[in-house]
mmCIF file of C-alpha atoms in Angstrom:
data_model
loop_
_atom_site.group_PDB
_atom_site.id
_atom_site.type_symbol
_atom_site.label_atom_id
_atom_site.label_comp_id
_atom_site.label_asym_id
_atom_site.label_seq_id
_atom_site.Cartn_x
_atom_site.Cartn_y
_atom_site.Cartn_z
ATOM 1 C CA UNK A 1 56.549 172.284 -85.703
ATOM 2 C CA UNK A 2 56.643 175.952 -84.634
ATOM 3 C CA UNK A 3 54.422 177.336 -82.297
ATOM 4 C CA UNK A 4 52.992 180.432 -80.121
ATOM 5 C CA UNK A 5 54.675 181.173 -76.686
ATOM 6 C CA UNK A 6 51.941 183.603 -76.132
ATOM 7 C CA UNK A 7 49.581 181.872 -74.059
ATOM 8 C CA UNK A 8 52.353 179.274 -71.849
ATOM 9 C CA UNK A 9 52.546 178.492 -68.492
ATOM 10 C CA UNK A 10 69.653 182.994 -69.325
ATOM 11 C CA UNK A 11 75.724 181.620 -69.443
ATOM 12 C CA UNK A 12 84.634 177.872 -73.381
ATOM 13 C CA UNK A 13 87.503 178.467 -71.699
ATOM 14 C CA UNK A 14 87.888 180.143 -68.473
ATOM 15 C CA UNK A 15 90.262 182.985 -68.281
ATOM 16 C CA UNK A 16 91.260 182.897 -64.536
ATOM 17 C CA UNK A 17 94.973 182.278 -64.016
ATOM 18 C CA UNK A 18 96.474 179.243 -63.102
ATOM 19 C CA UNK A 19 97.585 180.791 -59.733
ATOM 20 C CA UNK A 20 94.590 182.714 -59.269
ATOM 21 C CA UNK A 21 92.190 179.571 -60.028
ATOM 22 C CA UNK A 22 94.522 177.768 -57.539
ATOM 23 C CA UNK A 23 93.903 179.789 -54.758
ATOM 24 C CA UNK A 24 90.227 180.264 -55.737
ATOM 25 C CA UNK A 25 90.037 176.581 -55.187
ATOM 26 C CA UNK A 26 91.846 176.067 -52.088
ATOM 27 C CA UNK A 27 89.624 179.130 -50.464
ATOM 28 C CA UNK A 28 86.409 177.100 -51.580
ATOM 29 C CA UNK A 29 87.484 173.766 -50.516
ATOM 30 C CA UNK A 30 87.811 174.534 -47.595
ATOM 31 C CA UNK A 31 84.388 175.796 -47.337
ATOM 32 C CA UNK A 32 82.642 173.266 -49.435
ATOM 33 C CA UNK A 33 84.382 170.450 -46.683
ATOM 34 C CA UNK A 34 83.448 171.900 -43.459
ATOM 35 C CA UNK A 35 80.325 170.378 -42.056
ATOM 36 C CA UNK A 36 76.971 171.293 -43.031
ATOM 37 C CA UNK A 37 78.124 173.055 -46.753
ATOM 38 C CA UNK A 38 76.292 172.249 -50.006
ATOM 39 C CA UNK A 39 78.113 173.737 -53.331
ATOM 40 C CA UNK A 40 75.749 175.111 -55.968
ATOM 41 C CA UNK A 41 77.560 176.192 -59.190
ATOM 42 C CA UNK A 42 75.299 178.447 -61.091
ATOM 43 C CA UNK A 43 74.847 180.326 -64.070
ATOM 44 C CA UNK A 44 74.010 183.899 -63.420
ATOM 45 C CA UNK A 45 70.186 185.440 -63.385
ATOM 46 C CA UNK A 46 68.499 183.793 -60.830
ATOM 47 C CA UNK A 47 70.487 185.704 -57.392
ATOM 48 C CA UNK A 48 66.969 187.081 -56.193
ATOM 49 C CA UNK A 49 65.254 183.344 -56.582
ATOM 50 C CA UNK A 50 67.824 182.069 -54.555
ATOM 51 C CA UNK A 51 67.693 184.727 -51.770
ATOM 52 C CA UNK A 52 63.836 183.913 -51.330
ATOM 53 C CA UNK A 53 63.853 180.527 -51.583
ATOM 54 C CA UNK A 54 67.666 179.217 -50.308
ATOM 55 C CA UNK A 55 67.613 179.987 -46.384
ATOM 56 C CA UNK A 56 64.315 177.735 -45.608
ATOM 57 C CA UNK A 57 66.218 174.877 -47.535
ATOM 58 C CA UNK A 58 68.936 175.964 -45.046
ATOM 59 C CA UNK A 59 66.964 175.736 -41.596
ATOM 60 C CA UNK A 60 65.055 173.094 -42.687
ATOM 61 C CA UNK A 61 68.407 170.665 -43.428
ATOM 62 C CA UNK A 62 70.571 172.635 -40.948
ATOM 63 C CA UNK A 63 73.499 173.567 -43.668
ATOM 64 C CA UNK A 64 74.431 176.287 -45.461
ATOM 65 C CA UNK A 65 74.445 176.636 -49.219
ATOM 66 C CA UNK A 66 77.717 177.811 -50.857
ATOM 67 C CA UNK A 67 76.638 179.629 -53.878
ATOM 68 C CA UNK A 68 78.882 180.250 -56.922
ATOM 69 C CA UNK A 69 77.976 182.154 -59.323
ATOM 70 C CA UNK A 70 79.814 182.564 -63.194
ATOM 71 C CA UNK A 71 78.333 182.411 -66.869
ATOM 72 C CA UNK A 72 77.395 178.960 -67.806
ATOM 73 C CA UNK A 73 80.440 178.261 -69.742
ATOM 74 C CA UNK A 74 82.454 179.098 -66.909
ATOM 75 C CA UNK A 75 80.737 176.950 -64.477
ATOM 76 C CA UNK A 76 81.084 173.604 -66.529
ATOM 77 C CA UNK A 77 84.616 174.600 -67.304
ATOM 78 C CA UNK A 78 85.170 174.623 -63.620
ATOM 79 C CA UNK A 79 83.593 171.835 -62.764
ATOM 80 C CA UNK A 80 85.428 170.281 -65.475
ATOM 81 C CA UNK A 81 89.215 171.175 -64.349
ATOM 82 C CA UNK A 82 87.694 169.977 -60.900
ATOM 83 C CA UNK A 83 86.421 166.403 -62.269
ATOM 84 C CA UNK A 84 89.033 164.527 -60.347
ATOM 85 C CA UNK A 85 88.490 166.176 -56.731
ATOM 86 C CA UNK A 86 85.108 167.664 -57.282
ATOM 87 C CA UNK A 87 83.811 170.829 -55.136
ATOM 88 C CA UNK A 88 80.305 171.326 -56.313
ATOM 89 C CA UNK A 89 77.747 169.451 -55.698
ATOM 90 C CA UNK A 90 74.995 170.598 -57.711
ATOM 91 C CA UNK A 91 74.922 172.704 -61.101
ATOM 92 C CA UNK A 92 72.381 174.964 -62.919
ATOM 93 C CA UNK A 93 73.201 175.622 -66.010
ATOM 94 C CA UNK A 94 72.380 176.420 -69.808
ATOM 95 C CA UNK A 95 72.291 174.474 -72.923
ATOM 96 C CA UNK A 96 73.992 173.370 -74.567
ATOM 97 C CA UNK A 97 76.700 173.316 -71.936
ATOM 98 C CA UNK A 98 74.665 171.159 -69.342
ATOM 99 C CA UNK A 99 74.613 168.361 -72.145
ATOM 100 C CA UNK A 100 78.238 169.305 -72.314
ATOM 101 C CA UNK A 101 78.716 168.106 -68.569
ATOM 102 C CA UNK A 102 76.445 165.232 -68.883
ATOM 103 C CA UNK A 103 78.508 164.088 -72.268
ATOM 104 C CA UNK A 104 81.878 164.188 -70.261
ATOM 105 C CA UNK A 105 80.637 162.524 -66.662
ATOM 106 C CA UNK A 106 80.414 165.975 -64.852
ATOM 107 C CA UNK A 107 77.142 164.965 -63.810
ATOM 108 C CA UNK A 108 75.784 161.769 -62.391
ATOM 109 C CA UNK A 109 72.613 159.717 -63.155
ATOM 110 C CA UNK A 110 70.250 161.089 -60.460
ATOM 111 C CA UNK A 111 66.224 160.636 -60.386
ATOM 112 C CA UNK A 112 64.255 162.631 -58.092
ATOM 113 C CA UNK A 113 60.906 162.409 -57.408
ATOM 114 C CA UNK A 114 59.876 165.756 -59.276
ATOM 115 C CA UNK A 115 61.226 164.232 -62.230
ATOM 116 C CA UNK A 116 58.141 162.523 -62.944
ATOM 117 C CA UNK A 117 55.958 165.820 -63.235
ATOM 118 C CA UNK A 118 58.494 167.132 -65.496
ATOM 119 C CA UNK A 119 58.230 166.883 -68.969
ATOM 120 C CA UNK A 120 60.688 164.029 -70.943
ATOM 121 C CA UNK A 121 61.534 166.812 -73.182
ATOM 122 C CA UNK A 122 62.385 168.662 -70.812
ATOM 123 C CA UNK A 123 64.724 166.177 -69.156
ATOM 124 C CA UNK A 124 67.675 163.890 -70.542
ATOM 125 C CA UNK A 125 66.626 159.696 -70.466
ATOM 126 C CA UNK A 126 69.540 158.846 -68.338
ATOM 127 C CA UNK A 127 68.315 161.543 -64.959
ATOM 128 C CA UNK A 128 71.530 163.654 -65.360
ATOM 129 C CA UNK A 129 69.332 166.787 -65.772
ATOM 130 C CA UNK A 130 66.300 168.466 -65.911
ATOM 131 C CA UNK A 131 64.770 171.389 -66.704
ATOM 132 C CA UNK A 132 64.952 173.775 -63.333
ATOM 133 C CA UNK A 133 63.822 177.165 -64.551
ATOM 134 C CA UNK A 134 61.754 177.452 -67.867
ATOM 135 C CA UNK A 135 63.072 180.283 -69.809
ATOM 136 C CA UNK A 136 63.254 181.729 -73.674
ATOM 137 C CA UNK A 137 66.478 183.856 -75.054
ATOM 138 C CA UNK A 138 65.496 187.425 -75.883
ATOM 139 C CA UNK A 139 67.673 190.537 -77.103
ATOM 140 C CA UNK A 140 67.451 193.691 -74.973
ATOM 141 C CA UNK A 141 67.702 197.252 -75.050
ATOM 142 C CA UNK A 142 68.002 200.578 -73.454
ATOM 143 C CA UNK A 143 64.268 201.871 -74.463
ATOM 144 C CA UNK A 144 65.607 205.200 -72.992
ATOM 145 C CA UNK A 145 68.302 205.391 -75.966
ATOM 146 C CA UNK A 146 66.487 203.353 -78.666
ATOM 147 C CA UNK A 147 63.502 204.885 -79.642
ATOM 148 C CA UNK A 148 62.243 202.699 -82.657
ATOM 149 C CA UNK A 149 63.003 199.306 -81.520
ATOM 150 C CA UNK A 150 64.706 196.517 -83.978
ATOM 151 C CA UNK A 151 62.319 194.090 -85.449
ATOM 152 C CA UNK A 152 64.857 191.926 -87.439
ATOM 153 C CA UNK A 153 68.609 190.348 -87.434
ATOM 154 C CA UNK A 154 68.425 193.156 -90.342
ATOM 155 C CA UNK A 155 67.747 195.896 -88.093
ATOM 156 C CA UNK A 156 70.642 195.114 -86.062
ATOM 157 C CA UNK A 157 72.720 195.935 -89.057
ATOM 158 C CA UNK A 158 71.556 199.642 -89.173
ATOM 159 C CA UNK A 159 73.807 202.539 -88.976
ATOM 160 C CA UNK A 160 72.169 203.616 -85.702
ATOM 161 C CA UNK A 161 73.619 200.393 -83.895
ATOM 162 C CA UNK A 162 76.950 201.047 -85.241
ATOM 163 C CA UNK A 163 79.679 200.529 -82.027
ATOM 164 C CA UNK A 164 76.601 200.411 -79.524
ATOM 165 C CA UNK A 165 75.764 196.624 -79.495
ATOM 166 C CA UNK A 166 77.155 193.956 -77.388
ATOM 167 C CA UNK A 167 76.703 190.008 -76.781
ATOM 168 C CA UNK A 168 78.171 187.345 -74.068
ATOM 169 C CA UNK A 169 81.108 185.148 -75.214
ATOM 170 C CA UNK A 170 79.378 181.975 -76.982
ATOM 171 C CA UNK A 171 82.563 180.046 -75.812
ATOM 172 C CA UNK A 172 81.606 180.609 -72.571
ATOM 173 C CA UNK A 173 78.017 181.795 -71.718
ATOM 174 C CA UNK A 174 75.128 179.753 -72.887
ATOM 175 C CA UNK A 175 73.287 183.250 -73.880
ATOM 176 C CA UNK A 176 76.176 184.207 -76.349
ATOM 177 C CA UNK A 177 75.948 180.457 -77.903
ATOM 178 C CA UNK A 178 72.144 181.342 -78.659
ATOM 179 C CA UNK A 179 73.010 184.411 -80.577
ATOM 180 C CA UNK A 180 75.011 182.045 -82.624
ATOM 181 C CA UNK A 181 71.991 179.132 -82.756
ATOM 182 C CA UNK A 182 69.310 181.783 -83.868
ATOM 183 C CA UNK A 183 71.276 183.187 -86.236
ATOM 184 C CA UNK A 184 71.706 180.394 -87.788
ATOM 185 C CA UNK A 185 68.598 178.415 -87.511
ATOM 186 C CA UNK A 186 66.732 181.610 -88.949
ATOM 187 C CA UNK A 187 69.179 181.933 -91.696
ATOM 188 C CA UNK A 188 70.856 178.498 -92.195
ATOM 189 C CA UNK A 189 74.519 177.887 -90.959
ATOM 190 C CA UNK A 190 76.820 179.640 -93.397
ATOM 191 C CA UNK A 191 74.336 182.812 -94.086
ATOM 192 C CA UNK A 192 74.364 182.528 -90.093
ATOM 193 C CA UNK A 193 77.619 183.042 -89.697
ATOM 194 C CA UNK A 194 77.729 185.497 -92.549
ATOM 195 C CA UNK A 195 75.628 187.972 -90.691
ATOM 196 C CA UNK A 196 77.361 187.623 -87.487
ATOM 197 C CA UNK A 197 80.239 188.618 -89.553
ATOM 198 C CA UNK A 198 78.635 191.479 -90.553
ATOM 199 C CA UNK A 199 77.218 192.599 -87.278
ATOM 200 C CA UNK A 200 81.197 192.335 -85.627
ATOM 201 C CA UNK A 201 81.761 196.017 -86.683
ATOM 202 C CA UNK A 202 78.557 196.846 -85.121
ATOM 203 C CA UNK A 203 79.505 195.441 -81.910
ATOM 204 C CA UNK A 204 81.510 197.200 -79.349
ATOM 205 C CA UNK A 205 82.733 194.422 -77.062
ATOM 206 C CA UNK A 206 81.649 190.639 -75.994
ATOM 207 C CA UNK A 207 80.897 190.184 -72.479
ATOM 208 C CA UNK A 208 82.455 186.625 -70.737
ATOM 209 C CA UNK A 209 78.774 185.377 -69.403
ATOM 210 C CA UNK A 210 75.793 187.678 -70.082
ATOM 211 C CA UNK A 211 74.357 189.449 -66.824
ATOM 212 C CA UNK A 212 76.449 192.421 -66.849
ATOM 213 C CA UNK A 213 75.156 193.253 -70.275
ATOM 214 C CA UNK A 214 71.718 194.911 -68.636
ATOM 215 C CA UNK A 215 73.863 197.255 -66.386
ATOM 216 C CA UNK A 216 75.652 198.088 -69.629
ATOM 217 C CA UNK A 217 72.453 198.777 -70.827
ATOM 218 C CA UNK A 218 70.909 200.805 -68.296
ATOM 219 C CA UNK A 219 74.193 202.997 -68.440
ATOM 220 C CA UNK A 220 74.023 203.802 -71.689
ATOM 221 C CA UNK A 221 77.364 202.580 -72.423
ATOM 222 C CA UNK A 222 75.652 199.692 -75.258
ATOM 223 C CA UNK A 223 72.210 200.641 -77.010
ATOM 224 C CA UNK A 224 71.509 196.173 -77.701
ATOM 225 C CA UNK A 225 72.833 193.098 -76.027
ATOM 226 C CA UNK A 226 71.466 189.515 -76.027
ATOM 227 C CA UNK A 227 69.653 188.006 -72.836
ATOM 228 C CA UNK A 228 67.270 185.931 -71.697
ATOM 229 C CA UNK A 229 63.868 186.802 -71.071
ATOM 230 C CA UNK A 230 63.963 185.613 -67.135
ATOM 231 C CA UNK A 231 66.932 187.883 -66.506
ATOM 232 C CA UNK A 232 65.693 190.847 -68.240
ATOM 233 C CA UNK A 233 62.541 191.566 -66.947
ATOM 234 C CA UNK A 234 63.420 190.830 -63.468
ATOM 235 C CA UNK A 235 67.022 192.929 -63.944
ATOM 236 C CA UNK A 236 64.128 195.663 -65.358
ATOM 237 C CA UNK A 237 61.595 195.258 -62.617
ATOM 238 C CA UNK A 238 63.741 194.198 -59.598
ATOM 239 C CA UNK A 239 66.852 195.596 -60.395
ATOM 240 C CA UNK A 240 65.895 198.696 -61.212
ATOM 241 C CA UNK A 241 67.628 198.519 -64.618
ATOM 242 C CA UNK A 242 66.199 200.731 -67.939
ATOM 243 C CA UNK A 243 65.836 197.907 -70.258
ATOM 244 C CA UNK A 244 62.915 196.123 -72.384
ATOM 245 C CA UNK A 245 63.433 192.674 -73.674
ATOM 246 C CA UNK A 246 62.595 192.004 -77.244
ATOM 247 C CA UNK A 247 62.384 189.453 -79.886
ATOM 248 C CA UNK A 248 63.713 189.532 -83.663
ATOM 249 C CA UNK A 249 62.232 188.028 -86.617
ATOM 250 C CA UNK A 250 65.134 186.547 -89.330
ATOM 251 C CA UNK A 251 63.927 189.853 -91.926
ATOM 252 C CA UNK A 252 61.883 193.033 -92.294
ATOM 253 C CA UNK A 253 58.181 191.567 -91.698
ATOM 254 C CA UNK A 254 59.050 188.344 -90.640
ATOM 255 C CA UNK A 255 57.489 186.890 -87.009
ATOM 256 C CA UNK A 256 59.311 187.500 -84.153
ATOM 257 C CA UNK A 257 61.060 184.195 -83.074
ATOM 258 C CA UNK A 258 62.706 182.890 -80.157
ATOM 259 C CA UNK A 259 63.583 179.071 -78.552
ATOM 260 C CA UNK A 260 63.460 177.988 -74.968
ATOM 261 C CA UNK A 261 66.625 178.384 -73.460
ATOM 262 C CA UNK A 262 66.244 176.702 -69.575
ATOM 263 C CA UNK A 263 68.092 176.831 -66.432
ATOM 264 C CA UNK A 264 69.294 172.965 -65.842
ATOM 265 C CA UNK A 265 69.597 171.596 -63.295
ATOM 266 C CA UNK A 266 71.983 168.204 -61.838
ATOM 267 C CA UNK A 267 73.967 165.970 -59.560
ATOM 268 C CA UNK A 268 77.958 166.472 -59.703
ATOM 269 C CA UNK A 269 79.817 162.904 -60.202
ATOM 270 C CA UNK A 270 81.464 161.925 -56.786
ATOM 271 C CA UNK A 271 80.128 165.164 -55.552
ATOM 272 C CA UNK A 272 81.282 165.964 -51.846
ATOM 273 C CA UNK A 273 77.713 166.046 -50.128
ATOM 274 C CA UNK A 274 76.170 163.591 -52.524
ATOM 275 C CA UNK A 275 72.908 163.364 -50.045
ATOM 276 C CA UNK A 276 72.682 166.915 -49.387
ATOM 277 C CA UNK A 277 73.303 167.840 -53.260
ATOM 278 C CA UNK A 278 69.699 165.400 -53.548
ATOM 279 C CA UNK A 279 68.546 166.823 -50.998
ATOM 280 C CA UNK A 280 68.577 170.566 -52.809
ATOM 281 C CA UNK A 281 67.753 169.159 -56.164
ATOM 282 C CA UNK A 282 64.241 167.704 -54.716
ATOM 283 C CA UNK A 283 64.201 170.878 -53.220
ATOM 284 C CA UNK A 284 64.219 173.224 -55.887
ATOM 285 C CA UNK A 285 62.146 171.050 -58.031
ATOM 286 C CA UNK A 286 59.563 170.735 -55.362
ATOM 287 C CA UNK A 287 55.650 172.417 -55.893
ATOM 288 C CA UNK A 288 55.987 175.419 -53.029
ATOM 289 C CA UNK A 289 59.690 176.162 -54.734
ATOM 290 C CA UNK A 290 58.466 176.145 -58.219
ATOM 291 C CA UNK A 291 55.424 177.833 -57.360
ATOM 292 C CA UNK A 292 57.579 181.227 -56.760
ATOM 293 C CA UNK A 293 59.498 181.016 -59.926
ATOM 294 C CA UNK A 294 56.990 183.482 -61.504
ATOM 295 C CA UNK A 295 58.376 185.680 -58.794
ATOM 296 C CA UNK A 296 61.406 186.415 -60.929
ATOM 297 C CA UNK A 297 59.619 186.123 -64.147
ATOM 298 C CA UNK A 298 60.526 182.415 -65.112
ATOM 299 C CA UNK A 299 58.670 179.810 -65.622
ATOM 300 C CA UNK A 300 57.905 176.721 -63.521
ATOM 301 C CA UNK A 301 59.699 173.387 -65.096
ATOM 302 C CA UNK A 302 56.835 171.099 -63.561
ATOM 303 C CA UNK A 303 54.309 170.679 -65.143
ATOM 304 C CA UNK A 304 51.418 170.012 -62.566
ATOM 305 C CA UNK A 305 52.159 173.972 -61.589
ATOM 306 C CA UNK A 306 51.094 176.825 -63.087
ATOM 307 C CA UNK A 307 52.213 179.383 -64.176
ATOM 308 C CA UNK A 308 50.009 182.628 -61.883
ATOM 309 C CA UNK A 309 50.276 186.114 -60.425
ATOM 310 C CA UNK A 310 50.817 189.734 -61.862
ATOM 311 C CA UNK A 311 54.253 188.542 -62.895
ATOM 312 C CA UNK A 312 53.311 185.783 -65.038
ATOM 313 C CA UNK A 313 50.731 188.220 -66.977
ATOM 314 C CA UNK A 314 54.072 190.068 -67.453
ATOM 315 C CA UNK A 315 55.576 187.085 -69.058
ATOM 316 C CA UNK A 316 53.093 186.533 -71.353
ATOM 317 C CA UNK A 317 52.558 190.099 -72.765
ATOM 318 C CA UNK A 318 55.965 189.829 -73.208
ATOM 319 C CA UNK A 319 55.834 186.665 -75.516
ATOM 320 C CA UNK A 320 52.729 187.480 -76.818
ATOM 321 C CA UNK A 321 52.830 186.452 -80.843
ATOM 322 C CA UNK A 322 56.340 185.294 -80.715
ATOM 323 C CA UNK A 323 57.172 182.171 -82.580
ATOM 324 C CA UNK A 324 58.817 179.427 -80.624
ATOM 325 C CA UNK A 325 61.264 177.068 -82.214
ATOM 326 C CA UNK A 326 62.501 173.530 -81.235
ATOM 327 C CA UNK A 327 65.858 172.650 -80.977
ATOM 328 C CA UNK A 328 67.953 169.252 -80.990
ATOM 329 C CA UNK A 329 70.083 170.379 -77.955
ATOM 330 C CA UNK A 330 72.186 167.258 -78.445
ATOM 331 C CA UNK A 331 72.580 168.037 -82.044
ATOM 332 C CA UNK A 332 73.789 171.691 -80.806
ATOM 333 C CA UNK A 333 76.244 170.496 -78.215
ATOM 334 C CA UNK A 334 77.546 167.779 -81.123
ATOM 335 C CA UNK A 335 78.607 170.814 -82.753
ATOM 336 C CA UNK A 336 79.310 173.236 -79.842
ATOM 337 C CA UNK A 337 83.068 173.201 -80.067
ATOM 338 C CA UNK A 338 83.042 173.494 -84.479
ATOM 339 C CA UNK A 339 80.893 176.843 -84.000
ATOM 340 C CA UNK A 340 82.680 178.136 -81.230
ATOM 341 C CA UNK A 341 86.054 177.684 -83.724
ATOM 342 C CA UNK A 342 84.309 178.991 -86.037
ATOM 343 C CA UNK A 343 82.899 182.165 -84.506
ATOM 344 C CA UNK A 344 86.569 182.833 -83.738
ATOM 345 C CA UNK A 345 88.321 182.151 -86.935
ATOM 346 C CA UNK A 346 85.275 183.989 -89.181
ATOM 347 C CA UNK A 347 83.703 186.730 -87.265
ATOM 348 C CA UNK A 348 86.324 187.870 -84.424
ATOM 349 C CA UNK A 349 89.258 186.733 -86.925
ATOM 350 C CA UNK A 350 92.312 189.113 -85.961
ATOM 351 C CA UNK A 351 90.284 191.894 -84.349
ATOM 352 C CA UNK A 352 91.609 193.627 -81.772
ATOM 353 C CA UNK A 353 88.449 193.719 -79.310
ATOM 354 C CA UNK A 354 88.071 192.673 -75.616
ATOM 355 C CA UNK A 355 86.131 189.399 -75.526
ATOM 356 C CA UNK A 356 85.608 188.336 -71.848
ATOM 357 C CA UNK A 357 84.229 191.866 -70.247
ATOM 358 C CA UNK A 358 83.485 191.362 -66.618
ATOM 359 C CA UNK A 359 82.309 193.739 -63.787
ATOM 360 C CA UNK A 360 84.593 195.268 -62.191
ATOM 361 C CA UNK A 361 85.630 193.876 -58.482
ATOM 362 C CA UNK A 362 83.796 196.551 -56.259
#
């Protein structure tokens, strides 16, 4: 049953080298072992949350947290080629690829005390993950460069658009996987895939996870990108960055519509700090953390706290009248790897066009 967001309380293969990943490895395993290390793999959007909230977790346990940070394709990947000599500890990431890591033993059976203030939707039966950062996927654009915003997949199609749109990599960011799961639950699978077809022309470049997208924004390089609501506004308010998040309806007149797309969060199997990885899960998921996730325009996973301050009115102007959707995320992962072919084969087909943009190493 759909409902209004209005009124409630972003990110596959991985195209490092063999050598490269090798020594990227080494470098962190030799971090991640040292005493008093904890490895957090994370999807990107939530740097700022972690700068407030990370160093009291530090003097408070006496360690340091190692924080890696990749689209969330990339960090299950990583933690996948890792399985058999693990380096993280923890991961945060997006569906469907945390269900992706639970499904293959990446992550462990874990319960933690928050989980029982967090909702069972919200969390898988066997304690593998949980909802860490509540969150819905949004489009974005430059409002400095698009004056009439798009209210519709159809918009997106306009000559206007033509070579100044750009979305994440749905083989590896969780972000560019949503553009492929609202297109097709708004239109049905084939017609889905149809219009993503169409739209290819349209789109300049794909990005490898989805962050960098609002600095191509703000830059005026790309006039529309996918997001995530969380990322945007705080990339627009903290950042700095000229960009508004907005929501599409399937057609002209239609109600805007969007689905929750969450930061997850877990235990790595066999992970290398195995008490301290608890330690930061209970952590994060604990009241006074949660409580500041409104800081960077999220929204809290438990659900004894509420959602408060100027930035949470921010959040819900923002949603205000959108249509939320549910969605079977083990249904989606089931058929993760036949839609990533598929986006391949029928929309990028032989096209000549960069797929894994990055930022540049500064």
């Amino acid at each position: 049953m759909s409902t209004g967001i209005g009124g409630l309380a972003r990110r596959g293969g991985l195209a490092l080298g063999v050598v490269a990943l090798a020594l990227a490895t080494t470098s962190l395993s030799s971090r991640a072992h040292a005493a008093g290390v904890v490895v957090l793999y994370t999807a990107d959007g939530l740097e700022d949350f972690y700068k407030s909230v990370l160093p009291a977790f530090e003097r408070q346990n006496g360690v340091r947290v190692e924080t890696v940070t990749a689209g969330s394709g990339e960090v299950v990947n990583r933690a996948t080629i890792e399985k058999d000599s693990p380096k993280a500890d923890v991961i945060v990431t997006l569906p469907p690829f945390v269900q992706k890591a639970a499904n293959t033993d990446i992550l462990t059976p874990y319960t933690s005390p928050a989980d029982a203030h967090i909702p069972v939707a919200s969390r898988s039966a066997d304690g593998r993950y949980r909802t860490f950062v509540d969150n819905y996927f949004s489009f974005a654009i430059n409002p400095d460069t698009v004056k009439t915003p798009p209210q519709s997949l159809d918009d997106l199609l306009k000559p206007e658009f033509a070579g100044k749109i750009a979305y994440s990599n749905p083989a590896t960011a969780g972000d560019g996987m949503a553009v492929v799961l609202l297109s097709t639950s708004l239109l049905g699978e084939d017609q889905g895939f149809a219009f993503l077809k169409k739209l290819e022309p349209s789109v300049k470049f794909h990005t490898k996870g989805t962050g960098y997208l609002d600095v191509l924004l703000s830059r005026q390089e790309i006039s529309a990108a996918n997001g995530d609501l969380q990322m945007d506004l705080a990339d627009a308010a903290g950042g700095g960055l000229s960009l508004q998040p907005i929501f599409l309806a399937a057609h002209d007149g239609g109600k805007p519509t969007t689905f929750a797309l969450p930061y997850a969060i877990g235990l790595v199997t066999h992970a290398p700090h195995d008490a301290t990885g608890r330690k930061l899960i209970d952590y994060l998921l604990s009241v006074p953390v949660q409580e500041k996730v409104a800081d960077v325009y999220g929204l809290p996973a438990r659900d004894d706290v509420k959602l408060s301050g100027p930035n949470a009115a921010t959040v819900e102007k923002a949603t205000a009248g959108v249509v939320l959707i549910p969605v079977d995320w083990v249904k989606v992962a089931a058929n993760q790897a036949a839609w990533t072919q598929r986006w391949k084969s029928e929309v990028i087909g032989g096209a000549d066009k960069p797929l894994a943009v990055v930022k540049p190493a500064t």
